[in-house]
PDB file of C-alpha atoms in Angstrom:
ATOM      1  CA  MET A   1       3.831  12.922  17.197  1.00  0.00           C
ATOM      2  CA  PHE A   2       4.302  10.751  14.116  1.00  0.00           C
ATOM      3  CA  ASP A   3       4.457  12.159  10.610  1.00  0.00           C
ATOM      4  CA  LEU A   4       2.681   9.056   9.301  1.00  0.00           C
ATOM      5  CA  CYS A   5       0.636   6.253  10.785  1.00  0.00           C
ATOM      6  CA  ALA A   6       0.432   3.251   8.411  1.00  0.00           C
ATOM      7  CA  ILE A   7      -2.482   0.892   9.031  1.00  0.00           C
ATOM      8  CA  GLY A   8      -2.567  -2.573   7.508  1.00  0.00           C
ATOM      9  CA  GLU A   9      -1.283  -6.127   7.768  1.00  0.00           C
ATOM     10  CA  LEU A  10       2.122  -7.306   8.935  1.00  0.00           C
ATOM     11  CA  VAL A  11       2.882 -10.703   7.383  1.00  0.00           C
ATOM     12  CA  TRP A  12       5.591 -12.869   5.957  1.00  0.00           C
ATOM     13  CA  LEU A  13       5.438 -12.421   2.195  1.00  0.00           C
ATOM     14  CA  ILE A  14       6.701 -15.495   0.329  1.00  0.00           C
ATOM     15  CA  ILE A  15       7.373 -15.037  -3.400  1.00  0.00           C
ATOM     16  CA  LEU A  16       7.379 -18.224  -5.501  1.00  0.00           C
ATOM     17  CA  ASP A  17       8.815 -17.641  -8.990  1.00  0.00           C
ATOM     18  CA  ILE A  18       7.683 -20.036 -11.732  1.00  0.00           C
ATOM     19  CA  ASP A  19       7.878 -20.162 -15.539  1.00  0.00           C
ATOM     20  CA  SER A  20       4.109 -20.147 -16.058  1.00  0.00           C
ATOM     21  CA  PHE A  21       0.929 -20.826 -14.125  1.00  0.00           C
ATOM     22  CA  PRO A  22      -0.037 -24.520 -14.071  1.00  0.00           C
ATOM     23  CA  VAL A  23      -3.422 -25.655 -15.300  1.00  0.00           C
ATOM     24  CA  SER A  24      -5.648 -27.842 -13.163  1.00  0.00           C
ATOM     25  CA  GLY A  25      -3.921 -31.127 -12.346  1.00  0.00           C
ATOM     26  CA  GLU A  26      -0.533 -29.987 -13.654  1.00  0.00           C
ATOM     27  CA  THR A  27       2.664 -29.845 -11.590  1.00  0.00           C
ATOM     28  CA  THR A  28       5.092 -26.954 -11.948  1.00  0.00           C
ATOM     29  CA  LEU A  29       8.544 -26.349 -10.529  1.00  0.00           C
ATOM     30  CA  ILE A  30       9.389 -23.332  -8.393  1.00  0.00           C
ATOM     31  CA  ASN A  31      12.524 -21.638  -9.689  1.00  0.00           C
ATOM     32  CA  LYS A  32      13.182 -19.337  -6.766  1.00  0.00           C
ATOM     33  CA  VAL A  33      11.763 -18.565  -3.320  1.00  0.00           C
ATOM     34  CA  LYS A  34      12.076 -15.120  -1.729  1.00  0.00           C
ATOM     35  CA  ARG A  35      11.012 -14.013   1.740  1.00  0.00           C
ATOM     36  CA  LEU A  36      10.004 -10.387   2.237  1.00  0.00           C
ATOM     37  CA  ILE A  37       8.175  -8.237   4.724  1.00  0.00           C
ATOM     38  CA  GLY A  38       4.532  -7.580   3.814  1.00  0.00           C
ATOM     39  CA  ASN A  39       1.972  -6.329   3.160  1.00  0.00           C
ATOM     40  CA  ASP A  40       1.744  -2.827   1.668  1.00  0.00           C
ATOM     41  CA  ALA A  41       1.272  -0.876   4.914  1.00  0.00           C
ATOM     42  CA  ALA A  42       4.359  -2.490   6.420  1.00  0.00           C
ATOM     43  CA  ILE A  43       6.361  -1.701   3.269  1.00  0.00           C
ATOM     44  CA  VAL A  44       5.075   1.882   3.235  1.00  0.00           C
ATOM     45  CA  SER A  45       6.142   2.300   6.858  1.00  0.00           C
ATOM     46  CA  VAL A  46       9.677   1.116   6.022  1.00  0.00           C
ATOM     47  CA  MET A  47      10.061   3.263   2.913  1.00  0.00           C
ATOM     48  CA  ALA A  48       8.589   6.359   4.566  1.00  0.00           C
ATOM     49  CA  SER A  49      10.890   5.940   7.547  1.00  0.00           C
ATOM     50  CA  ARG A  50      13.869   5.614   5.200  1.00  0.00           C
ATOM     51  CA  MET A  51      12.823   9.022   3.854  1.00  0.00           C
ATOM     52  CA  ASN A  52      13.072  10.361   7.417  1.00  0.00           C
ATOM     53  CA  LEU A  53       9.368  10.488   8.216  1.00  0.00           C
ATOM     54  CA  ARG A  54       8.592   9.530  11.797  1.00  0.00           C
ATOM     55  CA  THR A  55       6.426   6.482  11.164  1.00  0.00           C
ATOM     56  CA  GLN A  56       4.295   4.108  13.211  1.00  0.00           C
ATOM     57  CA  LEU A  57       2.832   0.810  11.990  1.00  0.00           C
ATOM     58  CA  ILE A  58      -0.607  -0.158  13.290  1.00  0.00           C
ATOM     59  CA  SER A  59      -1.102  -3.824  12.531  1.00  0.00           C
ATOM     60  CA  ASN A  60      -2.329  -7.274  13.486  1.00  0.00           C
ATOM     61  CA  PRO A  61      -0.859  -9.388  16.287  1.00  0.00           C
ATOM     62  CA  ILE A  62       1.983 -11.733  15.380  1.00  0.00           C
ATOM     63  CA  SER A  63       4.013 -14.406  17.106  1.00  0.00           C
ATOM     64  CA  GLN A  64       7.269 -13.452  18.755  1.00  0.00           C
ATOM     65  CA  LYS A  65       8.563 -16.929  17.959  1.00  0.00           C
ATOM     66  CA  ASP A  66       8.320 -16.656  14.169  1.00  0.00           C
ATOM     67  CA  GLY A  67       7.693 -12.915  13.748  1.00  0.00           C
ATOM     68  CA  GLN A  68      10.298 -11.174  15.878  1.00  0.00           C
ATOM     69  CA  ILE A  69      12.536 -10.944  12.800  1.00  0.00           C
ATOM     70  CA  LEU A  70       9.872  -8.731  11.205  1.00  0.00           C
ATOM     71  CA  ILE A  71       9.740  -6.471  14.260  1.00  0.00           C
ATOM     72  CA  ASN A  72      13.540  -6.259  14.308  1.00  0.00           C
ATOM     73  CA  PHE A  73      13.583  -5.331  10.603  1.00  0.00           C
ATOM     74  CA  LEU A  74      11.001  -2.598  11.172  1.00  0.00           C
ATOM     75  CA  ASN A  75      12.852  -1.240  14.188  1.00  0.00           C
ATOM     76  CA  GLU A  76      16.163  -1.242  12.306  1.00  0.00           C
ATOM     77  CA  ASN A  77      14.477   0.907   9.662  1.00  0.00           C
ATOM     78  CA  GLY A  78      13.173   3.339  12.259  1.00  0.00           C
ATOM     79  CA  VAL A  79       9.520   2.233  12.350  1.00  0.00           C
ATOM     80  CA  ASP A  80       7.666   2.393  15.670  1.00  0.00           C
ATOM     81  CA  CYS A  81       6.045  -1.000  16.396  1.00  0.00           C
ATOM     82  CA  SER A  82       4.768  -0.335  19.905  1.00  0.00           C
ATOM     83  CA  PHE A  83       1.141  -1.011  18.891  1.00  0.00           C
ATOM     84  CA  ILE A  84       1.847  -4.552  17.629  1.00  0.00           C
ATOM     85  CA  ASP A  85       1.120  -7.450  19.974  1.00  0.00           C
ATOM     86  CA  THR A  86       3.678 -10.256  19.643  1.00  0.00           C
ATOM     87  CA  GLN A  87       1.836 -12.818  21.795  1.00  0.00           C
ATOM     88  CA  PHE A  88      -0.236 -14.355  18.985  1.00  0.00           C
ATOM     89  CA  PRO A  89       0.290 -18.108  18.335  1.00  0.00           C
ATOM     90  CA  TYR A  90       1.735 -17.547  14.841  1.00  0.00           C
ATOM     91  CA  THR A  91       2.529 -14.902  12.246  1.00  0.00           C
ATOM     92  CA  PRO A  92       0.279 -14.695   9.152  1.00  0.00           C
ATOM     93  CA  THR A  93       1.802 -15.503   5.763  1.00  0.00           C
ATOM     94  CA  THR A  94       0.898 -14.311   2.270  1.00  0.00           C
ATOM     95  CA  TYR A  95       2.056 -16.366  -0.735  1.00  0.00           C
ATOM     96  CA  CYS A  96       2.571 -14.830  -4.164  1.00  0.00           C
ATOM     97  CA  LEU A  97       2.875 -17.112  -7.184  1.00  0.00           C
ATOM     98  CA  ARG A  98       4.657 -15.048  -9.853  1.00  0.00           C
ATOM     99  CA  GLU A  99       5.332 -16.136 -13.422  1.00  0.00           C
ATOM    100  CA  ILE A 100       8.214 -14.962 -15.590  1.00  0.00           C
ATOM    101  CA  GLU A 101       6.081 -12.358 -17.417  1.00  0.00           C
ATOM    102  CA  GLY A 102       5.200 -10.711 -14.133  1.00  0.00           C
ATOM    103  CA  GLN A 103       1.632 -11.963 -13.722  1.00  0.00           C
ATOM    104  CA  ARG A 104       0.821 -12.782 -10.103  1.00  0.00           C
ATOM    105  CA  THR A 105      -1.743 -14.628  -8.056  1.00  0.00           C
ATOM    106  CA  TRP A 106      -2.054 -14.427  -4.295  1.00  0.00           C
ATOM    107  CA  LEU A 107      -2.981 -16.626  -1.364  1.00  0.00           C
ATOM    108  CA  SER A 108      -3.415 -14.339   1.610  1.00  0.00           C
ATOM    109  CA  GLU A 109      -3.803 -15.097   5.267  1.00  0.00           C
ATOM    110  CA  LEU A 110      -5.086 -11.872   6.784  1.00  0.00           C
ATOM    111  CA  HIS A 111      -6.028 -11.125  10.377  1.00  0.00           C
ATOM    112  CA  SER A 112      -8.187  -8.246  11.446  1.00  0.00           C
ATOM    113  CA  PHE A 113      -6.542  -6.448  14.314  1.00  0.00           C
ATOM    114  CA  PRO A 114      -8.188  -5.074  17.435  1.00  0.00           C
ATOM    115  CA  THR A 115      -9.912  -1.880  16.313  1.00  0.00           C
ATOM    116  CA  GLU A 116     -10.997  -1.400  19.925  1.00  0.00           C
ATOM    117  CA  LYS A 117      -7.344  -0.950  20.764  1.00  0.00           C
ATOM    118  CA  ILE A 118      -7.093   1.765  18.107  1.00  0.00           C
ATOM    119  CA  TYR A 119     -10.168   3.536  19.466  1.00  0.00           C
ATOM    120  CA  SER A 120      -8.815   3.438  23.005  1.00  0.00           C
ATOM    121  CA  ASN A 121      -5.440   4.823  21.926  1.00  0.00           C
ATOM    122  CA  ASN A 122      -4.872   8.439  21.061  1.00  0.00           C
ATOM    123  CA  LEU A 123      -3.222   7.902  17.688  1.00  0.00           C
ATOM    124  CA  LYS A 124      -0.431  10.428  17.509  1.00  0.00           C
ATOM    125  CA  SER A 125      -0.587  11.453  13.858  1.00  0.00           C
ATOM    126  CA  ASN A 126      -2.685  13.553  11.534  1.00  0.00           C
ATOM    127  CA  PHE A 127      -1.744  11.608   8.382  1.00  0.00           C
ATOM    128  CA  PHE A 128      -2.891   8.019   7.904  1.00  0.00           C
ATOM    129  CA  TYR A 129      -2.093   5.489   5.195  1.00  0.00           C
ATOM    130  CA  ILE A 130      -4.672   2.668   5.166  1.00  0.00           C
ATOM    131  CA  ASP A 131      -4.714  -0.556   3.147  1.00  0.00           C
ATOM    132  CA  LEU A 132      -8.237  -1.342   2.016  1.00  0.00           C
ATOM    133  CA  TYR A 133      -8.400  -5.080   1.344  1.00  0.00           C
ATOM    134  CA  GLU A 134     -11.807  -6.480   0.458  1.00  0.00           C
ATOM    135  CA  GLU A 135     -11.475  -9.268   3.056  1.00  0.00           C
ATOM    136  CA  LEU A 136     -11.357  -6.740   5.914  1.00  0.00           C
ATOM    137  CA  ILE A 137     -13.331  -3.882   4.409  1.00  0.00           C
ATOM    138  CA  GLU A 138     -16.020  -3.670   7.100  1.00  0.00           C
ATOM    139  CA  ASP A 139     -13.449  -3.165   9.857  1.00  0.00           C
ATOM    140  CA  ARG A 140     -11.574  -0.615   7.750  1.00  0.00           C
ATOM    141  CA  LEU A 141     -14.719   1.381   6.944  1.00  0.00           C
ATOM    142  CA  LYS A 142     -15.509   1.659  10.646  1.00  0.00           C
ATOM    143  CA  LEU A 143     -11.955   2.799  11.276  1.00  0.00           C
ATOM    144  CA  ILE A 144     -12.142   5.358   8.457  1.00  0.00           C
ATOM    145  CA  SER A 145     -15.369   6.788   9.891  1.00  0.00           C
ATOM    146  CA  TYR A 146     -13.751   6.994  13.315  1.00  0.00           C
ATOM    147  CA  LEU A 147     -10.666   8.811  12.029  1.00  0.00           C
ATOM    148  CA  LEU A 148     -12.724  11.258   9.965  1.00  0.00           C
ATOM    149  CA  GLN A 149     -14.464  12.487  13.105  1.00  0.00           C
ATOM    150  CA  ASN A 150     -11.373  14.651  13.446  1.00  0.00           C
ATOM    151  CA  SER A 151     -11.310  17.097  10.532  1.00  0.00           C
ATOM    152  CA  ASN A 152      -7.535  17.608  10.894  1.00  0.00           C
ATOM    153  CA  LYS A 153      -6.720  14.038   9.896  1.00  0.00           C
ATOM    154  CA  LYS A 154      -5.737  13.285   6.292  1.00  0.00           C
ATOM    155  CA  LEU A 155      -6.417   9.804   4.928  1.00  0.00           C
ATOM    156  CA  PHE A 156      -4.537   8.108   2.086  1.00  0.00           C
ATOM    157  CA  LEU A 157      -6.350   4.914   1.063  1.00  0.00           C
ATOM    158  CA  ASN A 158      -4.614   2.232  -0.960  1.00  0.00           C
ATOM    159  CA  LEU A 159      -7.179   0.288  -2.971  1.00  0.00           C
ATOM    160  CA  SER A 160      -4.462  -1.666  -4.809  1.00  0.00           C
ATOM    161  CA  CYS A 161      -5.789  -3.358  -7.972  1.00  0.00           C
ATOM    162  CA  GLY A 162      -8.108  -6.159  -6.866  1.00  0.00           C
ATOM    163  CA  GLU A 163     -11.914  -5.966  -6.608  1.00  0.00           C
ATOM    164  CA  LEU A 164     -11.786  -2.240  -7.403  1.00  0.00           C
ATOM    165  CA  ASN A 165     -15.458  -1.829  -8.274  1.00  0.00           C
ATOM    166  CA  TYR A 166     -16.492  -3.307  -4.956  1.00  0.00           C
ATOM    167  CA  LYS A 167     -14.036  -1.251  -2.913  1.00  0.00           C
ATOM    168  CA  LEU A 168     -14.889   1.967  -4.735  1.00  0.00           C
ATOM    169  CA  SER A 169     -18.579   1.350  -4.147  1.00  0.00           C
ATOM    170  CA  GLN A 170     -17.847   1.255  -0.411  1.00  0.00           C
ATOM    171  CA  VAL A 171     -15.814   4.465  -0.183  1.00  0.00           C
ATOM    172  CA  LYS A 172     -17.016   6.724  -2.991  1.00  0.00           C
ATOM    173  CA  ASN A 173     -19.695   8.376  -0.843  1.00  0.00           C
ATOM    174  CA  VAL A 174     -17.514   8.838   2.232  1.00  0.00           C
ATOM    175  CA  GLU A 175     -16.833  12.544   2.611  1.00  0.00           C
ATOM    176  CA  ASN A 176     -13.428  14.063   3.449  1.00  0.00           C
ATOM    177  CA  ILE A 177     -11.212  11.250   2.156  1.00  0.00           C
ATOM    178  CA  LYS A 178      -8.193  13.163   0.883  1.00  0.00           C
ATOM    179  CA  PHE A 179      -6.357  10.613  -1.295  1.00  0.00           C
ATOM    180  CA  ILE A 180      -6.966   7.245  -2.887  1.00  0.00           C
ATOM    181  CA  GLN A 181      -4.409   5.239  -4.843  1.00  0.00           C
ATOM    182  CA  LEU A 182      -5.244   2.386  -7.181  1.00  0.00           C
ATOM    183  CA  GLY A 183      -3.360   0.432  -9.803  1.00  0.00           C
ATOM    184  CA  LEU A 184      -4.677  -0.163 -13.313  1.00  0.00           C
ATOM    185  CA  GLU A 185      -3.391  -2.027 -16.353  1.00  0.00           C
ATOM    186  CA  LEU A 186      -4.521   0.669 -18.793  1.00  0.00           C
ATOM    187  CA  ASP A 187      -2.805   3.161 -21.010  1.00  0.00           C
ATOM    188  CA  ILE A 188      -2.753   6.786 -19.885  1.00  0.00           C
ATOM    189  CA  GLU A 189      -5.745   7.898 -21.971  1.00  0.00           C
ATOM    190  CA  GLU A 190      -7.892   5.017 -20.730  1.00  0.00           C
ATOM    191  CA  ALA A 191      -6.852   5.684 -17.128  1.00  0.00           C
ATOM    192  CA  LEU A 192      -7.688   9.357 -17.471  1.00  0.00           C
ATOM    193  CA  HIS A 193     -11.152   8.527 -18.767  1.00  0.00           C
ATOM    194  CA  TYR A 194     -11.619   6.038 -15.920  1.00  0.00           C
ATOM    195  CA  ALA A 195     -10.666   8.627 -13.300  1.00  0.00           C
ATOM    196  CA  GLU A 196     -12.862  11.340 -14.786  1.00  0.00           C
ATOM    197  CA  ASN A 197     -15.871   9.024 -14.666  1.00  0.00           C
ATOM    198  CA  LEU A 198     -15.018   8.127 -11.080  1.00  0.00           C
ATOM    199  CA  TYR A 199     -14.876  11.783 -10.097  1.00  0.00           C
ATOM    200  CA  GLN A 200     -18.463  12.298 -11.138  1.00  0.00           C
ATOM    201  CA  GLN A 201     -19.645   9.858  -8.470  1.00  0.00           C
ATOM    202  CA  THR A 202     -17.330  10.413  -5.523  1.00  0.00           C
ATOM    203  CA  PHE A 203     -16.341  12.899  -2.829  1.00  0.00           C
ATOM    204  CA  ILE A 204     -12.670  11.855  -2.949  1.00  0.00           C
ATOM    205  CA  GLN A 205     -10.431  14.871  -3.454  1.00  0.00           C
ATOM    206  CA  VAL A 206      -7.312  13.378  -5.082  1.00  0.00           C
ATOM    207  CA  ILE A 207      -7.308  10.217  -7.204  1.00  0.00           C
ATOM    208  CA  ILE A 208      -3.909   8.685  -7.943  1.00  0.00           C
ATOM    209  CA  ILE A 209      -3.661   5.931 -10.537  1.00  0.00           C
ATOM    210  CA  THR A 210      -0.390   4.054 -10.905  1.00  0.00           C
ATOM    211  CA  LEU A 211       0.244   2.563 -14.327  1.00  0.00           C
ATOM    212  CA  ALA A 212       3.297   0.339 -13.790  1.00  0.00           C
ATOM    213  CA  HIS A 213       6.155   1.263 -16.140  1.00  0.00           C
ATOM    214  CA  GLN A 214       4.110   4.072 -17.750  1.00  0.00           C
ATOM    215  CA  GLY A 215       4.165   6.174 -14.581  1.00  0.00           C
ATOM    216  CA  SER A 216       1.092   7.603 -12.872  1.00  0.00           C
ATOM    217  CA  LEU A 217      -1.542  10.271 -13.035  1.00  0.00           C
ATOM    218  CA  ALA A 218      -3.039  12.371 -10.266  1.00  0.00           C
ATOM    219  CA  LEU A 219      -6.397  14.083 -10.621  1.00  0.00           C
ATOM    220  CA  ILE A 220      -7.399  16.848  -8.229  1.00  0.00           C
ATOM    221  CA  LYS A 221     -11.146  17.254  -7.996  1.00  0.00           C
ATOM    222  CA  GLY A 222     -12.350  20.293  -9.911  1.00  0.00           C
ATOM    223  CA  LYS A 223      -8.822  21.443 -10.732  1.00  0.00           C
ATOM    224  CA  ASP A 224      -5.943  19.751 -12.519  1.00  0.00           C
ATOM    225  CA  VAL A 225      -4.635  16.533 -13.990  1.00  0.00           C
ATOM    226  CA  PHE A 226      -0.945  15.688 -13.580  1.00  0.00           C
ATOM    227  CA  ILE A 227       0.678  12.910 -15.594  1.00  0.00           C
ATOM    228  CA  SER A 228       4.136  11.744 -14.548  1.00  0.00           C
ATOM    229  CA  GLN A 229       6.119   9.303 -16.647  1.00  0.00           C
ATOM    230  CA  CYS A 230       9.101   7.121 -15.793  1.00  0.00           C
ATOM    231  CA  LYS A 231      12.349   8.829 -16.792  1.00  0.00           C
ATOM    232  CA  LYS A 232      14.210   5.516 -16.874  1.00  0.00           C
ATOM    233  CA  GLN A 233      13.341   2.246 -18.546  1.00  0.00           C
ATOM    234  CA  VAL A 234      12.077  -0.421 -16.187  1.00  0.00           C
ATOM    235  CA  ASP A 235      12.177  -3.961 -17.527  1.00  0.00           C
ATOM    236  CA  GLN A 236      11.195  -5.832 -14.367  1.00  0.00           C
ATOM    237  CA  LYS A 237       7.564  -6.910 -14.143  1.00  0.00           C
ATOM    238  CA  GLY A 238       5.562  -7.835 -11.082  1.00  0.00           C
ATOM    239  CA  LEU A 239       8.112  -6.387  -8.661  1.00  0.00           C
ATOM    240  CA  ILE A 240       6.857  -6.369  -5.079  1.00  0.00           C
ATOM    241  CA  GLY A 241       7.160  -3.034  -3.258  1.00  0.00           C
ATOM    242  CA  ALA A 242       7.126  -0.520  -6.122  1.00  0.00           C
ATOM    243  CA  GLY A 243       3.552   0.618  -5.477  1.00  0.00           C
ATOM    244  CA  ALA A 244       4.159   0.985  -1.750  1.00  0.00           C
ATOM    245  CA  THR A 245       7.354   2.926  -2.461  1.00  0.00           C
ATOM    246  CA  PHE A 246       5.296   5.259  -4.650  1.00  0.00           C
ATOM    247  CA  SER A 247       2.802   5.772  -1.802  1.00  0.00           C
ATOM    248  CA  ALA A 248       5.502   6.536   0.742  1.00  0.00           C
ATOM    249  CA  ALA A 249       7.267   8.958  -1.603  1.00  0.00           C
ATOM    250  CA  PHE A 250       4.048  10.785  -2.511  1.00  0.00           C
ATOM    251  CA  ILE A 251       3.138  11.190   1.162  1.00  0.00           C
ATOM    252  CA  PHE A 252       6.680  12.354   1.976  1.00  0.00           C
ATOM    253  CA  ALA A 253       6.622  14.978  -0.792  1.00  0.00           C
ATOM    254  CA  ILE A 254       3.202  16.294   0.239  1.00  0.00           C
ATOM    255  CA  GLN A 255       4.356  16.617   3.845  1.00  0.00           C
ATOM    256  CA  GLN A 256       7.391  18.574   2.659  1.00  0.00           C
ATOM    257  CA  GLY A 257       5.070  21.085   0.983  1.00  0.00           C
ATOM    258  CA  ALA A 258       5.428  19.898  -2.614  1.00  0.00           C
ATOM    259  CA  SER A 259       2.686  20.562  -5.141  1.00  0.00           C
ATOM    260  CA  TYR A 260       0.638  17.612  -6.346  1.00  0.00           C
ATOM    261  CA  GLN A 261       2.459  17.733  -9.662  1.00  0.00           C
ATOM    262  CA  LYS A 262       5.902  17.597  -8.049  1.00  0.00           C
ATOM    263  CA  ALA A 263       4.780  14.973  -5.512  1.00  0.00           C
ATOM    264  CA  ASN A 264       3.499  12.752  -8.296  1.00  0.00           C
ATOM    265  CA  GLN A 265       6.741  12.982 -10.277  1.00  0.00           C
ATOM    266  CA  PHE A 266       8.864  12.501  -7.143  1.00  0.00           C
ATOM    267  CA  ALA A 267       6.890   9.355  -6.295  1.00  0.00           C
ATOM    268  CA  VAL A 268       7.289   7.967  -9.818  1.00  0.00           C
ATOM    269  CA  ASP A 269      11.037   8.625  -9.676  1.00  0.00           C
ATOM    270  CA  LYS A 270      11.395   6.911  -6.301  1.00  0.00           C
ATOM    271  CA  ALA A 271       9.370   3.886  -7.417  1.00  0.00           C
ATOM    272  CA  THR A 272      11.484   3.671 -10.575  1.00  0.00           C
ATOM    273  CA  ASP A 273      14.700   3.793  -8.549  1.00  0.00           C
ATOM    274  CA  PHE A 274      13.327   1.022  -6.324  1.00  0.00           C
ATOM    275  CA  CYS A 275      12.664  -1.150  -9.387  1.00  0.00           C
ATOM    276  CA  LEU A 276      16.222  -0.628 -10.625  1.00  0.00           C
ATOM    277  CA  LEU A 277      17.908  -1.684  -7.376  1.00  0.00           C
ATOM    278  CA  LYS A 278      20.075  -4.778  -7.688  1.00  0.00           C
ATOM    279  CA  HIS A 279      19.049  -5.922  -4.210  1.00  0.00           C
ATOM    280  CA  ASN A 280      15.460  -5.660  -2.978  1.00  0.00           C
ATOM    281  CA  LEU A 281      15.485  -3.677   0.282  1.00  0.00           C
ATOM    282  CA  LEU A 282      12.553  -5.710   1.572  1.00  0.00           C
ATOM    283  CA  LEU A 283      14.229  -9.124   1.510  1.00  0.00           C
ATOM    284  CA  ILE A 284      14.701 -10.675   4.925  1.00  0.00           C
TER     285      ILE A 284
END
């Protein structure tokens, strides 16, 4: 039995650092290229496993030829990859163009993975982290409905920060979703107002909003609001992996019996520590 089953894409994540975004027709130089494991579900599986949760990654097929390094990295970090087919012709790649101020733009190559294989397998976990990307939302909604047939299963949905209105419109009326996490570029008061309005039109029980260097807030439907702030100054902007580290830490704390307030602060602290590392743990 796994403590956590993370569902999402396994890709090469290529970070291209530039001074500023070029305008149409302009050429810009790339200052640095970094190669990481991606996307969020894969990162969550690594970080959760490093916190000693027994973790499985459910993901798309990849190529053994150019993707075995990813499987090896996951295995070295204790992640179970037995679901992942390595006989695909190639491994998908996501490119991130990141300017010096931390603004990012993405070019993603995403593959839906065989949901039939998920349905035919008895997934050995009661806690599921799921990436909800707009490109694959129909497949994910079917999967969510399937998992919620079992009332014992807890779902943690990562809506990230893109196309939020669309994604929220697709999940807000789905009953029994335990957690959603989304990222906003708002101050705490604005984020609180946003979440309170969202609560009035959704069945979701716990809404978590990450606010970059400000910390995060967690709202529990009909009960409390918990605001957790970073205890250390974080100067880095646009760092890949901080949000996924938050997710993994929050899930870990909840599974250890922590209150929502303590889980939220623990997750903020872990994400802050990740941002302050001299060497990114996700580099390959």
